[in-house]
Amino acid sequence: MDANDPEAVSGAIQTPTENGKRGLSPGLGLALLLAFLLLAVGARAVFVSPPAEQDGNHFAILSEALRVYEETSGAPLSLEQEDITRAVYLMTLSAVEGPDSVVLQTFRRVAAEVEESDERVPAAVPAGLEDVWRAAEILRRDYPDASPADMTQAARRGLFVRGQDPALTFLDPGEYEDVQEFFSQSTYEGIGARVGTIDGVNVITDVFLGSPAELAGLRPGDSIVAVDGVPTQELAVDELVEIVKGASGTEVALEIRRPWDGPDPAFTVTIVRETVPTSLEARILGEDTGRPPVGYIMIERFYAGTGEDFRAALTTLLDRDIRALILDLRFNPGGSLSGAMDVVSEFVPEGLVMREITHDGNRIEWSVTEDGQAFDIPLAVLVNGYSASASEVVAGALQDHGRAAVYGSPTYGKGSVQAFQELSDGSALYVTVSRWYTPAGRQIQDTGIHPDYLVILRLDDYLEGRDTILATAYADLTDALGATLFGAA
């Protein structure tokens, strides 16, 4: 370990990235900031490691983590010198209080002492981690008040950041708990409407299908003048949202002006708040245009409960006699595989959703549930470069089965499955366990799903708020429906 090499020290401090697609700062601390990383590569059920036999310096948990990684991935973690250097630096950072200059000076001293040391290490220390053990002993000697558990977590954060698995991530107990909570949250309690600002006025921009807001007759363009008698003109959007939301079953009185800039007097509606799904949004396009009504469902990300929410939204749309459906998976980073399976099963009566190949070569075929309700409805799927993982599985399956035309731009290309590997101290590793392929055997990893109709948004589309991808899919669906309705060739 060369502590005087600026590049070596820089490598220890900075987090490496893999093709610019990942990076984990040692001081991140908030697992919600890991959301795209975790969702974009898929999530599998948690594996819990048996308790480690902890020794006095907590080094056994490192051995446990290496063992769990090897058992999960099928290969030992290939550690390089920069991994060891990074681990020792982060251990020093966790043990030493003071400015960066003091930490860096201490790191260099510890690294030099480690390099000169010939102290024998315990037999339980895995090969390759001898310098990490020696550094831990030096830090414990010089800083007896330092937390051994914190140093151990710092060491794991330095070691488990890359290697053969570009998705490999270490989560400390707090981060792991936050991520689990993030995955479990798919609802909120409120009225089911989205609010924005037009010319300084708070206006409802969207009303969720079947929500309390829709049942109360609210429409996009309505201005919320007051909430429970409290004027809202001076409130920012986030402040307004907070007072409109509330516990399910409670009432909120909204004073509404329609149109928001018109002379008509305001009126008041009383709405009973409910639990509203946040993982998806549904509405009907073209209801009052004379064109065939087309359903629209946007899935933001996949939870375990997304399938149930999706089925409920689809049922509501079908009950309203939609003639076609647009499924929007743009900016969907993935998530629960079970949610993706449920969505495909609504449209495909039989066959595969995906093929999975594990690290040891086992082949697993995932079939539809055969209890869908929309096997014949015309369907379009929207994707872009931020559609990843489970959203790519859905798009690829519907494309392979000939059930949907895919519009937009090529997807992200994350065709790997990860599992949380919980360790005995409550922390966890996030490790790749397999890769998946479309029903026809197409590789998703690094390739992605290529749309049937390539539609690229131009700069002026963004500046003027035009959604060319949605407009193209809608026009194609309604044109085809019109040809069918009127018998055109």
CSV table of C-alpha atoms in Angstrom, one decimal:
chain,number,residue,atom,x,y,z
A,1,MET,CA,0.0,0.0,0.0
A,2,ASP,CA,1.6,3.2,-1.2
A,3,ALA,CA,0.2,6.0,1.0
A,4,ASN,CA,2.4,8.6,-0.7
A,5,ASP,CA,1.0,7.9,-4.2
A,6,PRO,CA,-1.6,10.7,-4.8
A,7,GLU,CA,-3.5,8.4,-7.2
A,8,ALA,CA,-3.6,5.6,-4.6
A,9,VAL,CA,-5.0,8.0,-2.0
A,10,SER,CA,-7.4,9.5,-4.5
A,11,GLY,CA,-8.6,6.0,-5.4
A,12,ALA,CA,-9.2,5.3,-1.7
A,13,ILE,CA,-11.3,8.4,-1.2
A,14,GLN,CA,-13.3,8.4,-4.3
A,15,THR,CA,-15.9,5.9,-5.2
A,16,PRO,CA,-15.3,4.0,-8.5
A,17,THR,CA,-17.9,4.0,-11.2
A,18,GLU,CA,-18.7,1.4,-13.7
A,19,ASN,CA,-19.3,2.9,-17.2
A,20,GLY,CA,-20.7,5.9,-15.4
A,21,LYS,CA,-23.8,3.9,-14.3
A,22,ARG,CA,-23.1,3.6,-10.6
A,23,GLY,CA,-21.3,5.3,-7.7
A,24,LEU,CA,-21.7,5.2,-3.9
A,25,SER,CA,-20.2,7.9,-1.8
A,26,PRO,CA,-18.9,6.7,1.6
A,27,GLY,CA,-20.8,9.4,3.4
A,28,LEU,CA,-24.1,8.9,1.5
A,29,GLY,CA,-26.0,7.7,4.5
A,30,LEU,CA,-29.5,7.9,2.9
A,31,ALA,CA,-30.6,4.7,1.3
A,32,LEU,CA,-33.3,6.5,-0.7
A,33,LEU,CA,-30.5,8.0,-2.8
A,34,LEU,CA,-29.7,4.4,-3.8
A,35,ALA,CA,-33.1,3.9,-5.2
A,36,PHE,CA,-32.2,4.0,-8.9
A,37,LEU,CA,-29.2,1.7,-8.4
A,38,LEU,CA,-31.2,-0.9,-6.5
A,39,LEU,CA,-34.4,-0.7,-8.6
A,40,ALA,CA,-32.6,-0.6,-11.9
A,41,VAL,CA,-31.0,-4.0,-11.4
A,42,GLY,CA,-34.0,-5.8,-10.0
A,43,ALA,CA,-34.7,-7.2,-6.5
A,44,ARG,CA,-35.1,-10.7,-5.2
A,45,ALA,CA,-36.1,-12.0,-1.8
A,46,VAL,CA,-33.8,-11.4,1.2
A,47,PHE,CA,-31.2,-14.1,2.2
A,48,VAL,CA,-30.3,-13.9,5.8
A,49,SER,CA,-26.9,-15.2,6.8
A,50,PRO,CA,-26.5,-17.3,9.9
A,51,PRO,CA,-25.0,-15.3,12.8
A,52,ALA,CA,-21.2,-14.9,12.7
A,53,GLU,CA,-19.0,-15.9,15.5
A,54,GLN,CA,-17.8,-12.4,16.4
A,55,ASP,CA,-14.3,-12.0,17.9
A,56,GLY,CA,-13.2,-9.1,20.0
A,57,ASN,CA,-12.3,-6.9,17.0
A,58,HIS,CA,-15.4,-7.5,15.0
A,59,PHE,CA,-13.3,-8.9,12.1
A,60,ALA,CA,-15.4,-12.0,11.8
A,61,ILE,CA,-18.2,-10.0,10.1
A,62,LEU,CA,-15.8,-9.3,7.2
A,63,SER,CA,-15.2,-13.0,6.9
A,64,GLU,CA,-19.0,-13.6,6.9
A,65,ALA,CA,-19.5,-11.0,4.2
A,66,LEU,CA,-16.9,-12.5,2.0
A,67,ARG,CA,-18.4,-16.0,2.5
A,68,VAL,CA,-21.9,-14.8,1.7
A,69,TYR,CA,-20.7,-13.1,-1.4
A,70,GLU,CA,-18.9,-16.2,-2.6
A,71,GLU,CA,-21.9,-18.4,-1.9
A,72,THR,CA,-24.3,-16.0,-3.7
A,73,SER,CA,-22.2,-15.2,-6.7
A,74,GLY,CA,-20.5,-18.6,-7.1
A,75,ALA,CA,-17.0,-17.0,-7.1
A,76,PRO,CA,-14.7,-15.4,-4.5
A,77,LEU,CA,-14.5,-11.6,-4.5
A,78,SER,CA,-11.5,-10.6,-6.5
A,79,LEU,CA,-9.8,-7.9,-4.3
A,80,GLU,CA,-7.1,-5.6,-5.7
A,81,GLN,CA,-4.7,-3.3,-3.8
A,82,GLU,CA,-6.9,-0.2,-4.4
A,83,ASP,CA,-9.8,-2.0,-2.7
A,84,ILE,CA,-7.5,-2.6,0.4
A,85,THR,CA,-6.3,1.0,0.3
A,86,ARG,CA,-9.8,2.3,0.1
A,87,ALA,CA,-11.0,0.1,3.0
A,88,VAL,CA,-8.1,1.3,5.2
A,89,TYR,CA,-8.8,4.9,4.4
A,90,LEU,CA,-12.5,4.6,5.2
A,91,MET,CA,-11.6,2.8,8.5
A,92,THR,CA,-9.3,5.7,9.4
A,93,LEU,CA,-12.0,8.2,8.5
A,94,SER,CA,-14.4,6.4,10.9
A,95,ALA,CA,-11.9,6.2,13.7
A,96,VAL,CA,-10.3,9.7,13.6
A,97,GLU,CA,-12.0,12.9,14.4
A,98,GLY,CA,-10.7,16.2,12.9
A,99,PRO,CA,-10.3,17.9,9.6
A,100,ASP,CA,-9.5,16.0,6.4
A,101,SER,CA,-5.8,16.9,6.6
A,102,VAL,CA,-5.6,15.1,10.0
A,103,VAL,CA,-7.4,12.1,8.6
A,104,LEU,CA,-5.2,11.9,5.6
A,105,GLN,CA,-2.0,12.3,7.7
A,106,THR,CA,-3.2,9.5,10.0
A,107,PHE,CA,-4.1,7.3,7.0
A,108,ARG,CA,-0.6,7.7,5.6
A,109,ARG,CA,1.0,6.9,8.9
A,110,VAL,CA,-1.2,3.8,9.4
A,111,ALA,CA,-0.5,2.6,5.9
A,112,ALA,CA,3.2,3.0,6.3
A,113,GLU,CA,3.1,1.0,9.6
A,114,VAL,CA,1.0,-1.7,8.0
A,115,GLU,CA,3.6,-2.0,5.1
A,116,GLU,CA,6.4,-2.4,7.6
A,117,SER,CA,4.6,-4.8,9.9
A,118,ASP,CA,5.4,-8.5,10.0
A,119,GLU,CA,2.9,-9.2,12.7
A,120,ARG,CA,1.2,-12.6,12.3
A,121,VAL,CA,-2.5,-12.5,11.7
A,122,PRO,CA,-5.0,-14.9,13.1
A,123,ALA,CA,-5.8,-18.0,11.0
A,124,ALA,CA,-9.4,-16.8,10.7
A,125,VAL,CA,-8.4,-13.8,8.6
A,126,PRO,CA,-9.2,-14.5,4.9
A,127,ALA,CA,-6.3,-14.4,2.5
A,128,GLY,CA,-5.9,-11.0,1.1
A,129,LEU,CA,-7.3,-9.1,4.1
A,130,GLU,CA,-4.1,-9.3,6.2
A,131,ASP,CA,-3.4,-5.6,5.7
A,132,VAL,CA,-7.0,-4.7,6.7
A,133,TRP,CA,-6.7,-6.6,9.9
A,134,ARG,CA,-3.3,-5.0,10.7
A,135,ALA,CA,-4.7,-1.5,10.0
A,136,ALA,CA,-7.7,-2.3,12.3
A,137,GLU,CA,-5.4,-3.3,15.1
A,138,ILE,CA,-3.3,-0.2,14.8
A,139,LEU,CA,-6.4,2.1,14.8
A,140,ARG,CA,-7.8,0.2,17.8
A,141,ARG,CA,-4.5,0.7,19.6
A,142,ASP,CA,-4.2,4.4,18.8
A,143,TYR,CA,-7.9,5.3,19.1
A,144,PRO,CA,-9.4,3.0,21.8
A,145,ASP,CA,-12.6,5.0,21.8
A,146,ALA,CA,-13.3,4.3,18.1
A,147,SER,CA,-16.2,2.0,17.4
A,148,PRO,CA,-15.1,-1.4,16.1
A,149,ALA,CA,-18.5,-1.8,14.5
A,150,ASP,CA,-18.1,1.5,12.6
A,151,MET,CA,-14.6,0.5,11.5
A,152,THR,CA,-16.0,-2.8,10.2
A,153,GLN,CA,-18.8,-1.2,8.3
A,154,ALA,CA,-16.2,1.3,6.8
A,155,ALA,CA,-14.0,-1.6,5.7
A,156,ARG,CA,-16.9,-3.4,4.0
A,157,ARG,CA,-17.9,-0.2,2.3
A,158,GLY,CA,-14.4,0.0,0.9
A,159,LEU,CA,-14.2,-3.6,-0.2
A,160,PHE,CA,-17.7,-4.3,-1.6
A,161,VAL,CA,-18.1,-1.6,-4.3
A,162,ARG,CA,-17.2,-3.3,-7.6
A,163,GLY,CA,-15.1,-6.3,-8.7
A,164,GLN,CA,-16.7,-8.8,-11.0
A,165,ASP,CA,-20.2,-7.5,-10.1
A,166,PRO,CA,-20.8,-3.9,-11.1
A,167,ALA,CA,-24.0,-3.8,-9.1
A,168,LEU,CA,-22.4,-5.0,-5.9
A,169,THR,CA,-23.3,-2.6,-3.0
A,170,PHE,CA,-22.9,-2.7,0.8
A,171,LEU,CA,-25.6,-1.2,2.9
A,172,ASP,CA,-25.1,-0.5,6.6
A,173,PRO,CA,-28.1,-1.4,8.9
A,174,GLY,CA,-29.7,2.0,8.7
A,175,GLU,CA,-29.4,2.2,4.9
A,176,TYR,CA,-30.7,-1.3,4.6
A,177,GLU,CA,-33.7,-0.5,6.8
A,178,ASP,CA,-34.5,2.6,4.7
A,179,VAL,CA,-34.3,0.7,1.4
A,180,GLN,CA,-36.7,-2.0,2.7
A,181,GLU,CA,-39.1,0.8,3.8
A,182,PHE,CA,-38.7,2.4,0.4
A,183,PHE,CA,-39.6,-0.8,-1.4
A,184,SER,CA,-42.6,-1.3,0.8
A,185,GLN,CA,-44.1,2.1,0.2
A,186,SER,CA,-46.5,2.1,-2.8
A,187,THR,CA,-49.4,4.2,-1.4
A,188,TYR,CA,-50.1,7.5,0.3
A,189,GLU,CA,-53.2,8.9,2.0
A,190,GLY,CA,-54.9,11.8,0.3
A,191,ILE,CA,-57.3,12.8,-2.5
A,192,GLY,CA,-55.5,11.5,-5.5
A,193,ALA,CA,-54.6,14.6,-7.5
A,194,ARG,CA,-51.4,16.3,-8.6
A,195,VAL,CA,-50.9,20.0,-8.2
A,196,GLY,CA,-48.7,22.5,-10.1
A,197,THR,CA,-48.4,26.3,-10.5
A,198,ILE,CA,-49.6,28.4,-13.5
A,199,ASP,CA,-48.8,32.1,-13.4
A,200,GLY,CA,-48.3,31.9,-9.7
A,201,VAL,CA,-51.6,30.1,-9.0
A,202,ASN,CA,-51.9,26.6,-7.5
A,203,VAL,CA,-53.8,24.5,-10.0
A,204,ILE,CA,-54.8,20.8,-10.2
A,205,THR,CA,-52.8,19.4,-13.1
A,206,ASP,CA,-53.9,15.8,-13.0
A,207,VAL,CA,-56.7,13.8,-11.3
A,208,PHE,CA,-56.1,10.1,-10.7
A,209,LEU,CA,-58.6,7.7,-12.2
A,210,GLY,CA,-61.1,6.4,-9.6
A,211,SER,CA,-59.6,8.6,-6.8
A,212,PRO,CA,-61.6,10.6,-4.3
A,213,ALA,CA,-60.7,13.8,-6.2
A,214,GLU,CA,-62.3,12.4,-9.4
A,215,LEU,CA,-65.4,11.1,-7.6
A,216,ALA,CA,-65.8,14.6,-6.1
A,217,GLY,CA,-65.8,16.0,-9.7
A,218,LEU,CA,-62.4,17.8,-9.6
A,219,ARG,CA,-60.8,18.4,-13.0
A,220,PRO,CA,-57.4,19.4,-14.3
A,221,GLY,CA,-57.3,23.2,-14.4
A,222,ASP,CA,-59.3,23.7,-11.1
A,223,SER,CA,-57.6,26.1,-8.7
A,224,ILE,CA,-57.6,25.3,-5.0
A,225,VAL,CA,-58.5,28.6,-3.4
A,226,ALA,CA,-58.7,27.4,0.2
A,227,VAL,CA,-58.3,24.3,2.3
A,228,ASP,CA,-60.6,23.9,5.3
A,229,GLY,CA,-61.2,27.6,5.2
A,230,VAL,CA,-57.5,28.5,5.0
A,231,PRO,CA,-56.6,30.6,1.9
A,232,THR,CA,-53.9,29.1,-0.2
A,233,GLN,CA,-52.8,32.0,-2.4
A,234,GLU,CA,-49.5,32.4,-0.5
A,235,LEU,CA,-48.7,28.7,-0.2
A,236,ALA,CA,-46.0,27.0,-2.2
A,237,VAL,CA,-47.1,23.8,-4.0
A,238,ASP,CA,-45.4,21.5,-1.4
A,239,GLU,CA,-47.1,23.4,1.4
A,240,LEU,CA,-50.5,23.0,-0.2
A,241,VAL,CA,-49.9,19.3,-0.8
A,242,GLU,CA,-49.1,18.7,2.8
A,243,ILE,CA,-52.4,20.3,4.1
A,244,VAL,CA,-54.5,18.5,1.5
A,245,LYS,CA,-53.1,15.1,2.3
A,246,GLY,CA,-54.2,13.4,5.5
A,247,ALA,CA,-55.2,10.1,7.2
A,248,SER,CA,-57.5,7.8,5.2
A,249,GLY,CA,-61.2,8.3,6.2
A,250,THR,CA,-60.8,11.9,7.3
A,251,GLU,CA,-62.5,14.8,5.4
A,252,VAL,CA,-61.0,17.9,3.8
A,253,ALA,CA,-63.0,20.8,2.4
A,254,LEU,CA,-61.6,22.4,-0.8
A,255,GLU,CA,-62.7,25.7,-2.1
A,256,ILE,CA,-62.4,25.5,-5.9
A,257,ARG,CA,-62.5,28.1,-8.7
A,258,ARG,CA,-63.2,26.9,-12.2
A,259,PRO,CA,-61.7,28.1,-14.4
A,260,TRP,CA,-58.9,29.2,-12.2
A,261,ASP,CA,-58.7,32.7,-13.9
A,262,GLY,CA,-62.4,33.1,-14.5
A,263,PRO,CA,-64.9,35.5,-12.9
A,264,ASP,CA,-67.3,32.8,-11.6
A,265,PRO,CA,-67.5,32.4,-7.8
A,266,ALA,CA,-65.7,29.6,-6.1
A,267,PHE,CA,-67.5,26.6,-4.8
A,268,THR,CA,-66.6,24.1,-2.0
A,269,VAL,CA,-66.4,20.3,-2.2
A,270,THR,CA,-65.8,18.0,0.8
A,271,ILE,CA,-63.7,15.0,0.0
A,272,VAL,CA,-63.0,11.9,2.2
A,273,ARG,CA,-59.4,11.0,1.9
A,274,GLU,CA,-58.4,7.5,0.9
A,275,THR,CA,-55.3,5.4,0.4
A,276,VAL,CA,-54.0,6.2,-3.1
A,277,PRO,CA,-51.5,4.0,-5.0
A,278,THR,CA,-48.3,5.9,-6.0
A,279,SER,CA,-46.7,3.3,-8.1
A,280,LEU,CA,-48.9,4.0,-11.1
A,281,GLU,CA,-51.2,6.6,-12.6
A,282,ALA,CA,-54.2,5.9,-14.9
A,283,ARG,CA,-56.5,8.1,-17.0
A,284,ILE,CA,-58.5,8.1,-20.3
A,285,LEU,CA,-57.3,9.9,-23.4
A,286,GLY,CA,-59.7,11.4,-25.9
A,287,GLU,CA,-63.0,11.0,-24.0
A,288,ASP,CA,-64.6,14.1,-25.3
A,289,THR,CA,-62.9,14.4,-28.7
A,290,GLY,CA,-65.1,12.1,-30.8
A,291,ARG,CA,-62.2,9.7,-31.2
A,292,PRO,CA,-62.2,6.2,-29.6
A,293,PRO,CA,-61.3,6.4,-25.8
A,294,VAL,CA,-57.8,5.1,-25.1
A,295,GLY,CA,-56.7,4.1,-21.6
A,296,TYR,CA,-53.4,5.2,-20.2
A,297,ILE,CA,-51.5,3.7,-17.3
A,298,MET,CA,-48.1,4.9,-16.3
A,299,ILE,CA,-46.1,2.7,-13.9
A,300,GLU,CA,-43.5,4.7,-12.0
A,301,ARG,CA,-41.7,1.7,-10.5
A,302,PHE,CA,-42.6,-1.9,-9.6
A,303,TYR,CA,-43.5,-2.9,-6.1
A,304,ALA,CA,-44.7,-6.3,-4.9
A,305,GLY,CA,-48.2,-4.8,-4.8
A,306,THR,CA,-48.0,-3.2,-8.3
A,307,GLY,CA,-49.7,-6.1,-9.9
A,308,GLU,CA,-52.8,-5.7,-7.7
A,309,ASP,CA,-52.8,-1.9,-8.2
A,310,PHE,CA,-52.4,-2.4,-12.0
A,311,ARG,CA,-55.2,-4.9,-12.2
A,312,ALA,CA,-57.6,-2.6,-10.3
A,313,ALA,CA,-56.7,0.4,-12.6
A,314,LEU,CA,-57.1,-1.8,-15.7
A,315,THR,CA,-60.5,-3.1,-14.5
A,316,THR,CA,-61.7,0.5,-14.0
A,317,LEU,CA,-60.6,1.5,-17.5
A,318,LEU,CA,-62.2,-1.6,-19.1
A,319,ASP,CA,-65.4,-0.8,-17.3
A,320,ARG,CA,-65.3,2.6,-19.0
A,321,ASP,CA,-65.2,0.9,-22.4
A,322,ILE,CA,-61.7,2.0,-23.5
A,323,ARG,CA,-60.9,0.7,-27.0
A,324,ALA,CA,-57.1,0.5,-26.6
A,325,LEU,CA,-54.4,1.0,-23.9
A,326,ILE,CA,-51.1,2.8,-23.6
A,327,LEU,CA,-48.7,1.4,-21.0
A,328,ASP,CA,-46.1,4.0,-20.1
A,329,LEU,CA,-42.8,2.6,-18.7
A,330,ARG,CA,-40.6,5.6,-19.4
A,331,PHE,CA,-38.3,6.6,-16.5
A,332,ASN,CA,-39.4,3.3,-14.7
A,333,PRO,CA,-36.2,2.0,-13.1
A,334,GLY,CA,-37.7,-1.5,-12.3
A,335,GLY,CA,-38.1,-3.1,-8.9
A,336,SER,CA,-40.2,-6.1,-8.0
A,337,LEU,CA,-40.2,-9.0,-10.5
A,338,SER,CA,-43.5,-10.2,-9.2
A,339,GLY,CA,-45.1,-6.9,-10.2
A,340,ALA,CA,-43.7,-7.2,-13.7
A,341,MET,CA,-45.0,-10.8,-14.0
A,342,ASP,CA,-48.5,-9.7,-13.0
A,343,VAL,CA,-48.5,-6.9,-15.5
A,344,VAL,CA,-47.5,-9.1,-18.4
A,345,SER,CA,-50.0,-11.8,-17.3
A,346,GLU,CA,-52.9,-9.3,-17.8
A,347,PHE,CA,-52.2,-9.2,-21.6
A,348,VAL,CA,-50.7,-12.6,-22.5
A,349,PRO,CA,-52.8,-15.8,-22.0
A,350,GLU,CA,-50.0,-18.3,-22.0
A,351,GLY,CA,-46.2,-18.7,-22.4
A,352,LEU,CA,-43.2,-17.1,-20.8
A,353,VAL,CA,-42.6,-13.7,-19.3
A,354,MET,CA,-38.8,-14.2,-19.2
A,355,ARG,CA,-36.0,-16.8,-19.0
A,356,GLU,CA,-33.5,-16.6,-16.2
A,357,ILE,CA,-30.0,-18.1,-16.1
A,358,THR,CA,-28.3,-18.2,-12.7
A,359,HIS,CA,-24.5,-17.8,-12.1
A,360,ASP,CA,-24.1,-21.6,-12.1
A,361,GLY,CA,-25.9,-22.1,-15.4
A,362,ASN,CA,-29.3,-23.2,-14.2
A,363,ARG,CA,-32.1,-22.2,-16.5
A,364,ILE,CA,-35.4,-21.0,-15.0
A,365,GLU,CA,-38.5,-20.2,-17.1
A,366,TRP,CA,-41.1,-17.8,-15.7
A,367,SER,CA,-44.6,-18.3,-17.1
A,368,VAL,CA,-47.6,-16.0,-17.1
A,369,THR,CA,-50.3,-16.6,-14.5
A,370,GLU,CA,-53.0,-17.2,-17.1
A,371,ASP,CA,-55.7,-15.1,-15.3
A,372,GLY,CA,-55.5,-11.9,-17.3
A,373,GLN,CA,-58.4,-9.8,-18.5
A,374,ALA,CA,-57.1,-7.9,-21.5
A,375,PHE,CA,-55.8,-10.5,-24.0
A,376,ASP,CA,-57.2,-8.8,-27.1
A,377,ILE,CA,-57.2,-5.0,-26.5
A,378,PRO,CA,-54.8,-3.1,-28.8
A,379,LEU,CA,-51.8,-2.1,-26.7
A,380,ALA,CA,-48.8,0.3,-27.1
A,381,VAL,CA,-45.8,0.5,-24.7
A,382,LEU,CA,-43.7,3.6,-24.2
A,383,VAL,CA,-40.0,3.3,-23.1
A,384,ASN,CA,-36.9,5.4,-23.0
A,385,GLY,CA,-33.3,5.2,-21.9
A,386,TYR,CA,-34.3,5.3,-18.3
A,387,SER,CA,-36.6,2.3,-18.6
A,388,ALA,CA,-34.7,-0.5,-16.8
A,389,SER,CA,-34.8,-3.9,-15.3
A,390,ALA,CA,-38.3,-5.1,-14.6
A,391,SER,CA,-39.7,-2.5,-17.0
A,392,GLU,CA,-37.5,-4.0,-19.7
A,393,VAL,CA,-38.8,-7.4,-18.9
A,394,VAL,CA,-42.4,-6.2,-19.4
A,395,ALA,CA,-41.6,-4.4,-22.7
A,396,GLY,CA,-39.6,-7.3,-24.0
A,397,ALA,CA,-42.2,-9.9,-23.1
A,398,LEU,CA,-45.1,-8.0,-24.7
A,399,GLN,CA,-43.0,-7.3,-27.8
A,400,ASP,CA,-41.9,-11.0,-28.2
A,401,HIS,CA,-45.5,-12.2,-27.8
A,402,GLY,CA,-46.7,-9.7,-30.5
A,403,ARG,CA,-49.0,-8.2,-27.9
A,404,ALA,CA,-47.8,-4.6,-28.1
A,405,ALA,CA,-46.0,-2.1,-30.3
A,406,VAL,CA,-43.1,-0.5,-28.4
A,407,TYR,CA,-42.5,3.3,-28.9
A,408,GLY,CA,-39.7,5.5,-27.8
A,409,SER,CA,-35.9,5.0,-27.6
A,410,PRO,CA,-33.8,2.0,-26.6
A,411,THR,CA,-34.0,1.0,-22.9
A,412,TYR,CA,-31.2,1.1,-20.3
A,413,GLY,CA,-30.0,-2.5,-20.6
A,414,LYS,CA,-30.1,-3.9,-17.1
A,415,GLY,CA,-30.9,-7.6,-17.4
A,416,SER,CA,-29.6,-8.8,-14.1
A,417,VAL,CA,-31.2,-10.0,-10.9
A,418,GLN,CA,-29.9,-9.1,-7.5
A,419,ALA,CA,-30.7,-10.3,-4.0
A,420,PHE,CA,-30.3,-8.5,-0.7
A,421,GLN,CA,-28.0,-10.7,1.4
A,422,GLU,CA,-28.6,-9.7,5.0
A,423,LEU,CA,-25.7,-10.2,7.4
A,424,SER,CA,-25.8,-11.1,11.1
A,425,ASP,CA,-25.3,-7.5,12.2
A,426,GLY,CA,-28.3,-6.1,10.3
A,427,SER,CA,-26.2,-4.8,7.3
A,428,ALA,CA,-26.6,-6.3,3.8
A,429,LEU,CA,-24.9,-6.9,0.6
A,430,TYR,CA,-26.6,-6.4,-2.8
A,431,VAL,CA,-25.3,-9.1,-5.1
A,432,THR,CA,-26.1,-10.2,-8.6
A,433,VAL,CA,-27.5,-13.8,-8.7
A,434,SER,CA,-28.6,-14.2,-12.3
A,435,ARG,CA,-29.4,-12.7,-15.7
A,436,TRP,CA,-32.6,-12.7,-17.5
A,437,TYR,CA,-33.6,-12.9,-21.2
A,438,THR,CA,-36.8,-12.2,-23.1
A,439,PRO,CA,-39.2,-15.1,-23.9
A,440,ALA,CA,-37.5,-15.3,-27.4
A,441,GLY,CA,-34.1,-15.5,-25.8
A,442,ARG,CA,-32.9,-11.9,-26.4
A,443,GLN,CA,-30.3,-10.6,-24.0
A,444,ILE,CA,-31.3,-7.5,-22.0
A,445,GLN,CA,-28.1,-6.9,-20.2
A,446,ASP,CA,-26.1,-4.1,-22.0
A,447,THR,CA,-28.4,-4.4,-25.0
A,448,GLY,CA,-31.8,-3.3,-23.8
A,449,ILE,CA,-35.1,-3.4,-25.6
A,450,HIS,CA,-35.2,-1.6,-29.0
A,451,PRO,CA,-38.6,-0.1,-29.8
A,452,ASP,CA,-40.6,-1.0,-32.9
A,453,TYR,CA,-41.1,2.7,-33.6
A,454,LEU,CA,-38.1,4.9,-32.7
A,455,VAL,CA,-39.3,8.3,-31.5
A,456,ILE,CA,-36.7,10.8,-30.2
A,457,LEU,CA,-37.8,13.9,-28.4
A,458,ARG,CA,-36.2,17.0,-29.8
A,459,LEU,CA,-35.1,20.0,-27.7
A,460,ASP,CA,-38.1,22.1,-28.8
A,461,ASP,CA,-40.4,19.2,-27.7
A,462,TYR,CA,-38.9,19.6,-24.2
A,463,LEU,CA,-39.1,23.4,-24.2
A,464,GLU,CA,-42.7,23.5,-25.4
A,465,GLY,CA,-43.9,20.6,-23.3
A,466,ARG,CA,-44.8,18.3,-26.2
A,467,ASP,CA,-44.9,14.5,-25.6
A,468,THR,CA,-44.2,13.3,-29.1
A,469,ILE,CA,-43.8,9.7,-28.0
A,470,LEU,CA,-47.2,9.5,-26.4
A,471,ALA,CA,-48.8,11.5,-29.2
A,472,THR,CA,-47.4,9.1,-31.8
A,473,ALA,CA,-48.6,6.0,-30.0
A,474,TYR,CA,-52.0,7.6,-29.4
A,475,ALA,CA,-52.4,8.6,-33.1
A,476,ASP,CA,-51.4,5.2,-34.3
A,477,LEU,CA,-53.9,3.4,-32.0
A,478,THR,CA,-56.8,5.7,-32.8
A,479,ASP,CA,-56.1,5.6,-36.5
A,480,ALA,CA,-56.1,1.8,-36.4
A,481,LEU,CA,-59.3,1.8,-34.3
A,482,GLY,CA,-61.0,4.2,-36.8
A,483,ALA,CA,-60.1,2.0,-39.7
A,484,THR,CA,-61.6,-0.9,-37.9
A,485,LEU,CA,-64.7,0.9,-36.9
A,486,PHE,CA,-65.5,2.3,-40.4
A,487,GLY,CA,-64.2,-0.7,-42.4
A,488,ALA,CA,-61.4,1.2,-44.0
A,489,ALA,CA,-58.7,-1.0,-45.7
